[in-house]
mmCIF file of C-alpha atoms in Angstrom:
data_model
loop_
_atom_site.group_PDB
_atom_site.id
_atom_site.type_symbol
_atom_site.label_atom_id
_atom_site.label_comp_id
_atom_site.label_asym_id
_atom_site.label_seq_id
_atom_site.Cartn_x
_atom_site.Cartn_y
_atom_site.Cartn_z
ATOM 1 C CA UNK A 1 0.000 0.000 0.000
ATOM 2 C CA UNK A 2 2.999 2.159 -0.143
ATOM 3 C CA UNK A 3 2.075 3.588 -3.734
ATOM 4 C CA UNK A 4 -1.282 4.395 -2.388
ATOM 5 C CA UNK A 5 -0.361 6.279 0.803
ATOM 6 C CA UNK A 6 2.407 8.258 -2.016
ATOM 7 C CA UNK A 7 -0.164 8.947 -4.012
ATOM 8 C CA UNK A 8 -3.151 10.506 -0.904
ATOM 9 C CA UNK A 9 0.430 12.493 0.457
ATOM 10 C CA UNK A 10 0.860 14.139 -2.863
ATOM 11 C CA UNK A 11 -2.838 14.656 -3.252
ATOM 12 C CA UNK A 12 -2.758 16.546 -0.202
ATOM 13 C CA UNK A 13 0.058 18.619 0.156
ATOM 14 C CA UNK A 14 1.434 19.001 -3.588
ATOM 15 C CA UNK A 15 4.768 20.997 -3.721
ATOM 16 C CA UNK A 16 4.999 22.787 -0.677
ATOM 17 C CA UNK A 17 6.646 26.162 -1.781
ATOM 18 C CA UNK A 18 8.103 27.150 1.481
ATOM 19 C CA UNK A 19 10.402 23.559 1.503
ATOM 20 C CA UNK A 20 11.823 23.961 -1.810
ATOM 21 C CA UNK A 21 12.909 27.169 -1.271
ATOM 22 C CA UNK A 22 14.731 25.913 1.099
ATOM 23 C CA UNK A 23 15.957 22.505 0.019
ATOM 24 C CA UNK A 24 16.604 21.453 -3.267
ATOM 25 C CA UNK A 25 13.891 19.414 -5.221
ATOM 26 C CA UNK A 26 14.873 15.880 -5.873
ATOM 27 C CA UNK A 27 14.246 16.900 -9.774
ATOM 28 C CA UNK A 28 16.547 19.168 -9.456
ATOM 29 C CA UNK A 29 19.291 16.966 -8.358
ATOM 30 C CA UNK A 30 18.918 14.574 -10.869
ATOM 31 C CA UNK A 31 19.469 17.663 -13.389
ATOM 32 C CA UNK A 32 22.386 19.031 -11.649
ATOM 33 C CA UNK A 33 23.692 15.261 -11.917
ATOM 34 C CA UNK A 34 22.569 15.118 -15.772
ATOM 35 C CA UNK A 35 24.087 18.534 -16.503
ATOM 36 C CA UNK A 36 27.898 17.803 -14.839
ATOM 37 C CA UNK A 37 27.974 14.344 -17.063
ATOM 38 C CA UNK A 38 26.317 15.789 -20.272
ATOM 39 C CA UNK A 39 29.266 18.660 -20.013
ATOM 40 C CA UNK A 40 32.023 16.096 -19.865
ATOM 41 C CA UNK A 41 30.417 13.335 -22.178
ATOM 42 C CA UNK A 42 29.011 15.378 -24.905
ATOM 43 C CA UNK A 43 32.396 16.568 -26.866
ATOM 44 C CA UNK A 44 34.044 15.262 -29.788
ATOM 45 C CA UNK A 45 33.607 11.627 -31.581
ATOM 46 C CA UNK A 46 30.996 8.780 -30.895
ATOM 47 C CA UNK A 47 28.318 10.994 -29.453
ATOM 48 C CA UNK A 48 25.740 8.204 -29.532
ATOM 49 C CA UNK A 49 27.789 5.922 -27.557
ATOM 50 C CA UNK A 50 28.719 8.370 -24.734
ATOM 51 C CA UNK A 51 24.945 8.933 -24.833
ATOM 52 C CA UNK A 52 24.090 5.270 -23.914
ATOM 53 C CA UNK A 53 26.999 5.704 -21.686
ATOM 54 C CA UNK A 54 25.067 8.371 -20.041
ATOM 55 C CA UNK A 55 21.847 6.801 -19.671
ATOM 56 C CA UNK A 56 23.376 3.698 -18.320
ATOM 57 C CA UNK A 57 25.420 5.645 -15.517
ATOM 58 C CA UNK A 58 22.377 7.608 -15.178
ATOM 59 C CA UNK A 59 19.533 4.318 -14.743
ATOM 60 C CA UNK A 60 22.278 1.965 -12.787
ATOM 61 C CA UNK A 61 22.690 5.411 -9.991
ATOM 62 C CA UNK A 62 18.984 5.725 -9.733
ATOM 63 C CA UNK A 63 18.555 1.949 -8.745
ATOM 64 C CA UNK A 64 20.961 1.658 -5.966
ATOM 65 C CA UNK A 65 20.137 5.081 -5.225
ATOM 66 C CA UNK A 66 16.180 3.394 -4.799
ATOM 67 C CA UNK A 67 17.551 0.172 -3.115
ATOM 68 C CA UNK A 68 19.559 2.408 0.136
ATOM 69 C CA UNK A 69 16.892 4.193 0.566
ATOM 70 C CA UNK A 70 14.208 1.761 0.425
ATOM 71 C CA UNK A 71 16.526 -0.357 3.110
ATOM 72 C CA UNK A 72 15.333 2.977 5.505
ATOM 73 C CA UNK A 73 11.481 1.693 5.647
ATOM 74 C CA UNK A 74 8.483 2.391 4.213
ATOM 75 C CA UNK A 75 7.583 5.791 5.603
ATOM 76 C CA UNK A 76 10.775 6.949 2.966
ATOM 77 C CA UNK A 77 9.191 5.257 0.260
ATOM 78 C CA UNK A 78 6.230 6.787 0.903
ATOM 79 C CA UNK A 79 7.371 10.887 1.087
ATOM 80 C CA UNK A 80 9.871 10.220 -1.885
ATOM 81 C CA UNK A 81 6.990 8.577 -4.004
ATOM 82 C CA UNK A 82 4.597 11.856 -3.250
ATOM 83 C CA UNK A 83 7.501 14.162 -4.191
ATOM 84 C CA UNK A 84 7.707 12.492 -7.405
ATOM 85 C CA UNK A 85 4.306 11.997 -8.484
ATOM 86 C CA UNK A 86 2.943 14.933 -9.864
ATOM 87 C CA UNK A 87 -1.091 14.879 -9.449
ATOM 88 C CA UNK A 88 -1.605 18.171 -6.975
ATOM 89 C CA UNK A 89 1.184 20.267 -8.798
ATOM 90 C CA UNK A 90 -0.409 19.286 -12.563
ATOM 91 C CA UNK A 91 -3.694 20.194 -11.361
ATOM 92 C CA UNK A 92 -2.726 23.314 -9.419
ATOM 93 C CA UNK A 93 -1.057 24.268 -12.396
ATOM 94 C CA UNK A 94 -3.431 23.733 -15.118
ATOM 95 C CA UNK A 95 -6.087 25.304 -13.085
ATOM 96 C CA UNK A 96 -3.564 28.421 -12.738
ATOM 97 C CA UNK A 97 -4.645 29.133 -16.403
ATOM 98 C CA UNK A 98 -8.099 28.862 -16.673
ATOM 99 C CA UNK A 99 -8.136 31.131 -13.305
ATOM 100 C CA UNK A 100 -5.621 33.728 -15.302
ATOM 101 C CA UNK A 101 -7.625 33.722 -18.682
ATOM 102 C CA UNK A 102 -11.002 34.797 -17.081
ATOM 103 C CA UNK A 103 -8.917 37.645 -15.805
ATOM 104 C CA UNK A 104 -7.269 38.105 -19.447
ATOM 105 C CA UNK A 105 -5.862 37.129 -22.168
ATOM 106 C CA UNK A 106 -2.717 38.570 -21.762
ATOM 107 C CA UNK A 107 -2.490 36.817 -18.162
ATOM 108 C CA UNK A 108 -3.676 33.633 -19.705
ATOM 109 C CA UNK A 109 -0.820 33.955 -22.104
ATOM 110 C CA UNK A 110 2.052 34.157 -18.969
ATOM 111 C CA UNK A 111 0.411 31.476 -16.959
ATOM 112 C CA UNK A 112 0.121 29.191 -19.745
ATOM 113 C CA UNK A 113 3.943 29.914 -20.808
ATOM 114 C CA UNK A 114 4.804 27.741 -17.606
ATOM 115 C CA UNK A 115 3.985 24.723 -18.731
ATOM 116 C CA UNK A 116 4.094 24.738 -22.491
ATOM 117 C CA UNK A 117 6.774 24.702 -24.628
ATOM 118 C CA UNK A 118 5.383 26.630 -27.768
ATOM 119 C CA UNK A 119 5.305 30.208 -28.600
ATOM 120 C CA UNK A 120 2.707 31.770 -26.686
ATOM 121 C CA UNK A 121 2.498 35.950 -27.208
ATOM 122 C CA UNK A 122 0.152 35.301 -30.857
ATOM 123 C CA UNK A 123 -2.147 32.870 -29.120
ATOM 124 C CA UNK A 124 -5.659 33.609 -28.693
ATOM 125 C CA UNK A 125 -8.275 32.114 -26.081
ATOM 126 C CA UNK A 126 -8.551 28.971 -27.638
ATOM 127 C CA UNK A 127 -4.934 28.601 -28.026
ATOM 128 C CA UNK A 128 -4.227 29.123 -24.162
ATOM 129 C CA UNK A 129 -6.877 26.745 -23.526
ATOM 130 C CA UNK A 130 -5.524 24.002 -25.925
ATOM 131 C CA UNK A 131 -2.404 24.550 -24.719
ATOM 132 C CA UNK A 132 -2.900 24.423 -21.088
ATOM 133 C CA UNK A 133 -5.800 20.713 -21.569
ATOM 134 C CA UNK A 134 -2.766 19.335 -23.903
ATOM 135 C CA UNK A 135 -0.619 20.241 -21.400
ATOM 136 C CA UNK A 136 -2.776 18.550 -18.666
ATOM 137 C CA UNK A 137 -3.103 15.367 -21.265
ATOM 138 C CA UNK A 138 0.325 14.572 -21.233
ATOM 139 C CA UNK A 139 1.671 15.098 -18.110
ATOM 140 C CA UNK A 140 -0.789 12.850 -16.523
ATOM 141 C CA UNK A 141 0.575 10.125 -18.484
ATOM 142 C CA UNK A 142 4.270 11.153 -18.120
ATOM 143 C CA UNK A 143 3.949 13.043 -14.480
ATOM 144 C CA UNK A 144 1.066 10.846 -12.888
ATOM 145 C CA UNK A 145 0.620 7.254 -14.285
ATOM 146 C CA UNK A 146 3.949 6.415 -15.341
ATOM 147 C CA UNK A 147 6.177 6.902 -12.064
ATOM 148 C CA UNK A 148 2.669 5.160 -10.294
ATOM 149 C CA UNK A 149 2.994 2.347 -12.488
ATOM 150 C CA UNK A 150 6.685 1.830 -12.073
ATOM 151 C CA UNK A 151 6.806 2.749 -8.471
ATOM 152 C CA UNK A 152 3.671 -0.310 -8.346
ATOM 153 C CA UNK A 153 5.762 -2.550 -10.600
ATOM 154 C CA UNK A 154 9.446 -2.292 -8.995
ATOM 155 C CA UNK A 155 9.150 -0.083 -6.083
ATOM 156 C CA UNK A 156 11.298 2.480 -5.354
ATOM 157 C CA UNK A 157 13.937 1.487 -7.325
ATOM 158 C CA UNK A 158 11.767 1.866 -10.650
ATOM 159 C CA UNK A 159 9.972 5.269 -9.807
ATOM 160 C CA UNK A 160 13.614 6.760 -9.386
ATOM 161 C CA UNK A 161 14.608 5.146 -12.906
ATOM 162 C CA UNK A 162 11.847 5.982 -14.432
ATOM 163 C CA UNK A 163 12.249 9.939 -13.492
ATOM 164 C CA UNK A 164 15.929 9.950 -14.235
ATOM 165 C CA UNK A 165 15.341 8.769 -17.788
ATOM 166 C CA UNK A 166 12.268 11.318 -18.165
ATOM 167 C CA UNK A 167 14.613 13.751 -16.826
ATOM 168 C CA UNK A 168 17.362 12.861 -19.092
ATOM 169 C CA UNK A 169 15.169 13.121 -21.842
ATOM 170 C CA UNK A 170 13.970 16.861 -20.894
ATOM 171 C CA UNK A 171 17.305 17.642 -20.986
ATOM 172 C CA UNK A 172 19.374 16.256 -24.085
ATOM 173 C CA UNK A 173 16.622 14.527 -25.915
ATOM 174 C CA UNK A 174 16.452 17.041 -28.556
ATOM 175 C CA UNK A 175 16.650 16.788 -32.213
ATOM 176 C CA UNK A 176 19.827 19.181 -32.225
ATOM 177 C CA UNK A 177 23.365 19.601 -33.330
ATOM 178 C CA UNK A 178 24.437 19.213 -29.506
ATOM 179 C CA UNK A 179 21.826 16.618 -28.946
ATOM 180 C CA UNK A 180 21.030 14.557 -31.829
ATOM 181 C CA UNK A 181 23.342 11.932 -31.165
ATOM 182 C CA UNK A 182 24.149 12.298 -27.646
ATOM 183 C CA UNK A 183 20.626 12.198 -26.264
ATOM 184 C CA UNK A 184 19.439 9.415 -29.166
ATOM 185 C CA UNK A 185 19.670 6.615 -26.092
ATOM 186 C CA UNK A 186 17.507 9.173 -23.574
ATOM 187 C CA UNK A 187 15.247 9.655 -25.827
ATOM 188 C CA UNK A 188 14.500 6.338 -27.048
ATOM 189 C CA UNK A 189 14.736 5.037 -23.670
ATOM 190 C CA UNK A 190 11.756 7.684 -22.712
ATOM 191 C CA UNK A 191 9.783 6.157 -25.359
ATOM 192 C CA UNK A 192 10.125 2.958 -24.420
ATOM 193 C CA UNK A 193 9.108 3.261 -20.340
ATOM 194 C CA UNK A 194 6.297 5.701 -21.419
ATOM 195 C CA UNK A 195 4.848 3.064 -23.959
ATOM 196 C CA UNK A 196 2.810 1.542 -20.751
ATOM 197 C CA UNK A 197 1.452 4.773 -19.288
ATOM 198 C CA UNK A 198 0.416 6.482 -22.119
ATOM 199 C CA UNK A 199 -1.980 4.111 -23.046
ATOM 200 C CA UNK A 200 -3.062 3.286 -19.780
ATOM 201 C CA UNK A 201 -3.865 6.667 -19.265
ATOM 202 C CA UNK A 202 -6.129 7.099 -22.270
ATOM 203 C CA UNK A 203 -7.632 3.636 -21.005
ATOM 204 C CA UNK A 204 -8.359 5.709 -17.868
ATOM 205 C CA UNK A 205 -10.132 8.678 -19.491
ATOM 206 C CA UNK A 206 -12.118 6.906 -21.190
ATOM 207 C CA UNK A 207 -13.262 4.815 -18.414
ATOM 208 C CA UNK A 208 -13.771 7.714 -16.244
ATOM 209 C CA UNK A 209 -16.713 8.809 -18.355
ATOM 210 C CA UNK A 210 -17.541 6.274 -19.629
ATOM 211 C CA UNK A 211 -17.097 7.113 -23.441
ATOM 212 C CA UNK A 212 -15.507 3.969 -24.693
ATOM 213 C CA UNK A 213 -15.415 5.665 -28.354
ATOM 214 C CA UNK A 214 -12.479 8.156 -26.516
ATOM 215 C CA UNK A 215 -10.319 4.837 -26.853
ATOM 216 C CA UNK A 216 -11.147 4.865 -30.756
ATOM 217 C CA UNK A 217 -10.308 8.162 -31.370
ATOM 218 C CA UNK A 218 -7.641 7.937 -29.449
ATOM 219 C CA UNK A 219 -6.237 4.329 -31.951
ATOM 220 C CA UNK A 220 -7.088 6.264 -34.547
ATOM 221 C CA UNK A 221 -5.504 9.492 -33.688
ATOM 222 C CA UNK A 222 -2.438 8.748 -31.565
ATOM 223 C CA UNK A 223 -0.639 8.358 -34.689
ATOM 224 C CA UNK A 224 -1.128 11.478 -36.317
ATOM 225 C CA UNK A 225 1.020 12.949 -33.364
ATOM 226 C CA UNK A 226 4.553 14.297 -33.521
ATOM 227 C CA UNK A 227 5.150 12.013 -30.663
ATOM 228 C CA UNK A 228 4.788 8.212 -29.931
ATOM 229 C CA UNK A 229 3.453 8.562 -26.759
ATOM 230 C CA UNK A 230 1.616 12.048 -26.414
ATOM 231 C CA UNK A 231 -0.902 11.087 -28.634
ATOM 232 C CA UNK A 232 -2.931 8.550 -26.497
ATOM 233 C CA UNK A 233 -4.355 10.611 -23.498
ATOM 234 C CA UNK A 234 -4.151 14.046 -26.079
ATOM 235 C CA UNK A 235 -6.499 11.772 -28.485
ATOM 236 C CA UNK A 236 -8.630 10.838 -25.435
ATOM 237 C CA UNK A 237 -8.854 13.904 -23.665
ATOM 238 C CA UNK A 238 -10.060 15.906 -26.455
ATOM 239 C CA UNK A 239 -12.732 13.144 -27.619
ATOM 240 C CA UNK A 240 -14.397 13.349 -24.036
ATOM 241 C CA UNK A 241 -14.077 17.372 -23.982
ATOM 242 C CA UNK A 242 -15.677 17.426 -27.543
ATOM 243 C CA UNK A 243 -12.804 19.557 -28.403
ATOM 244 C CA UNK A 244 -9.806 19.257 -31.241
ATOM 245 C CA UNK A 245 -6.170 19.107 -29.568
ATOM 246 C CA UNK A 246 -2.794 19.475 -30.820
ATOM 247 C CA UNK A 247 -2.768 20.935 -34.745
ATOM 248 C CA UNK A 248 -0.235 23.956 -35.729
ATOM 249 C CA UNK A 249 1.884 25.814 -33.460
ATOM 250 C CA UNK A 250 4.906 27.830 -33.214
ATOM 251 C CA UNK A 251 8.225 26.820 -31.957
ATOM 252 C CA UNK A 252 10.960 29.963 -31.229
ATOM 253 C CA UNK A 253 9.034 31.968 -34.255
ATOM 254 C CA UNK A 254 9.340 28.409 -36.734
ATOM 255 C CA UNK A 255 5.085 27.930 -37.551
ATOM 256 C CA UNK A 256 4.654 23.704 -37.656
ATOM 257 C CA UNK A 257 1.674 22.616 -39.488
ATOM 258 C CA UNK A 258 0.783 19.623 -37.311
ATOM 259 C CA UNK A 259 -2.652 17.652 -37.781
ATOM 260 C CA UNK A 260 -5.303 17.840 -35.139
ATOM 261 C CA UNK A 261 -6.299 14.797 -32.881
ATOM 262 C CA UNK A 262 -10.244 14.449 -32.945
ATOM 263 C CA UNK A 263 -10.276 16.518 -35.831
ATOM 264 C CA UNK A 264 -14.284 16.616 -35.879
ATOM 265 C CA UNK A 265 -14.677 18.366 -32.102
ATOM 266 C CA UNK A 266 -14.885 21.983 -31.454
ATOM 267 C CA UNK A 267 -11.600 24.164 -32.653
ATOM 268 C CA UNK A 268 -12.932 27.018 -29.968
ATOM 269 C CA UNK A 269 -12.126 26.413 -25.998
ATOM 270 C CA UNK A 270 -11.977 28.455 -22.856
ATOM 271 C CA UNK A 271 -11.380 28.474 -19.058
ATOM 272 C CA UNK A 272 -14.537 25.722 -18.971
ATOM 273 C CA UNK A 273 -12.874 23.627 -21.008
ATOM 274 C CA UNK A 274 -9.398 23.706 -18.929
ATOM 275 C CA UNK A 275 -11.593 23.344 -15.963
ATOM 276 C CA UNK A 276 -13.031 20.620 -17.351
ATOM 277 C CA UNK A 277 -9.645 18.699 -18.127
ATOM 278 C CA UNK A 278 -9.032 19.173 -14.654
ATOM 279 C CA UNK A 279 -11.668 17.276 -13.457
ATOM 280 C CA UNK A 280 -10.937 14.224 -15.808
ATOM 281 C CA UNK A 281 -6.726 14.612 -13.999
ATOM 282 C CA UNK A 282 -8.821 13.903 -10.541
ATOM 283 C CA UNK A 283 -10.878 11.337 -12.078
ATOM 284 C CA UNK A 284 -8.320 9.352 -13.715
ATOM 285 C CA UNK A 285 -6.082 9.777 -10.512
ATOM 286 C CA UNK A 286 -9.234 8.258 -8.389
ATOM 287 C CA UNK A 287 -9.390 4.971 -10.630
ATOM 288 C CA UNK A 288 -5.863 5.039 -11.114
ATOM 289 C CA UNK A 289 -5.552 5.168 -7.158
ATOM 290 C CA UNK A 290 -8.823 2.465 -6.493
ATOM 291 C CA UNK A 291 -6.487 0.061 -9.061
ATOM 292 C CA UNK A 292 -3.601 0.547 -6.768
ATOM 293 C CA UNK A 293 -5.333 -0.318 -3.713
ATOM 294 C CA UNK A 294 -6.677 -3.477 -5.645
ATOM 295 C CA UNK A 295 -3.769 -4.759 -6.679
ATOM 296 C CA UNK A 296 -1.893 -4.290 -2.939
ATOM 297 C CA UNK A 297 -4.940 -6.009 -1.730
ATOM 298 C CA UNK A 298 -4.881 -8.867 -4.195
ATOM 299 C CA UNK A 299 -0.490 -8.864 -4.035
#
């Protein structure tokens, strides 16, 4: 029941501002650690191999690191597991924008720039919203569901490899002269332990309300996206919010003409619509956690 108690801590108390501005965030470790080996790794010949190099050093750290501490009991498991599931802090955030839109666009616009990647200052009401439910899409597969699934699968150990590889892949997996080669193995390696999760999670929406054609859209769609993960909850968010996802956007002033993902639903949304996606994070997270609680029962 470990996974479950992680999961009701992080529910309740999210990220607590006042402690990590004091202490640094586990996150942030792992990036300081990723940041001193990409500097001395990344030069010169056989990029790709230091890159697996990388990963490897990276993965094999994170699963001692998970077996000392999980020697200290389960009460550590438990408050390193909330830190790094990210439920409260998705939701606090996503509802961050639909609160700042209602006040303007132009506040919409800032709050939204926190957790997108795209060009924001030429986006209109719709585009915030999109932004902020795709947003909310993907990082409950990637920020929610996967580190619950591994942390449920191989404990403490897993959860900790799974977030240095998503990590890792925030950091060098880029399609870049300094990253193209060197962050191939993070990147691939994010794919890979994602695979699980993202479909899970649109199995999840569409449970939640009970709209087993979200699963369809989501077969037929998930494909159309730029990534091999994204896609799934994306595909199935947007079929249950009646609303079109994903489509063209602009990337440090470059316009990319991507295809929508439930093409046929409504190309206008608004603060109603984030709030909505919001309530489909907490409904997920309430099956996802029931599931849990199953399987410790049943293990």
């Amino acid at each position: 029941m470990t996974v479950v108690f992680a999961m009701l801590l992080d529910a309740v108390l999210g990220e607590p501002k006042w402690l990590w501005d004091r202490v640094p965030h586990p996150a942030v470790l792992m990036g300081q650690g990723i940041s001193w080996l990409e500097t001395r790794l990344n030069t010169g010949k056989d990029r790709r191999a230091k890159g697996i190099l990388l990963i490897v050093l990276l993965v094999a750290a994170a699963l001692v690191a998970g077996a000392v501490l999980s020697a200290f009991g389960p009460l550590v498991e438990i408050v390193i597991g909330a830190i790094l599931i990210a439920q409260r802090s998705l939701a606090d955030h996503v509802s961050d924008v639909a609160r700042a839109l209602r006040l303007s666009l132009g506040d919409g616009r800032i709050m939204v720039a926190r957790i997108v990647g795209r060009d924001v200052k030429t986006l209109d009401q719709s585009g915030v919203a999109r932004g902020a439910i795709e947003s909310a899409a993907e990082n409950l597969s990637d920020g929610v569901i996967a580190p619950v699934f591994w942390f449920a699968l191989l404990g403490l150990p897993g959860l900790l490899a799974y977030k240095i590889i998503n990590t890792a892949d925030s950091m060098v997996g880029y399609k870049n002269d300094r990253y193209e080669e060197f962050g191939w193995a993070s990147a691939r390696l994010d794919d890979l332990v994602n695979w699980p999760a993202a479909r899970l999670t649109a199995i999840l929406i569409a449970l939640v309300h009970l709209r087993p054609n979200a699963m369809g859209v989501a077969q037929r769609d998930a494909g159309l996206h730029r990534s091999p993960n994204a896609g799934w909850p994306e595909a199935a968010m947007a079929s249950v919010l009646g609303i079109s996802l994903s489509g063209p956007r602009s990337y440090d002033g470059t316009l990319r003409d991507e295809p929508y993902v439930n093409p046929e639903g409504r190309h206008s949304a608004g603060p109603d619509d984030i709030d909505a996606s919001v309530t489909v994070l907490w409904k997920a997270w309430g099956l996802t956690l029931a599931f849990v609680a199953l399987w410790g029962v049943i293990a």
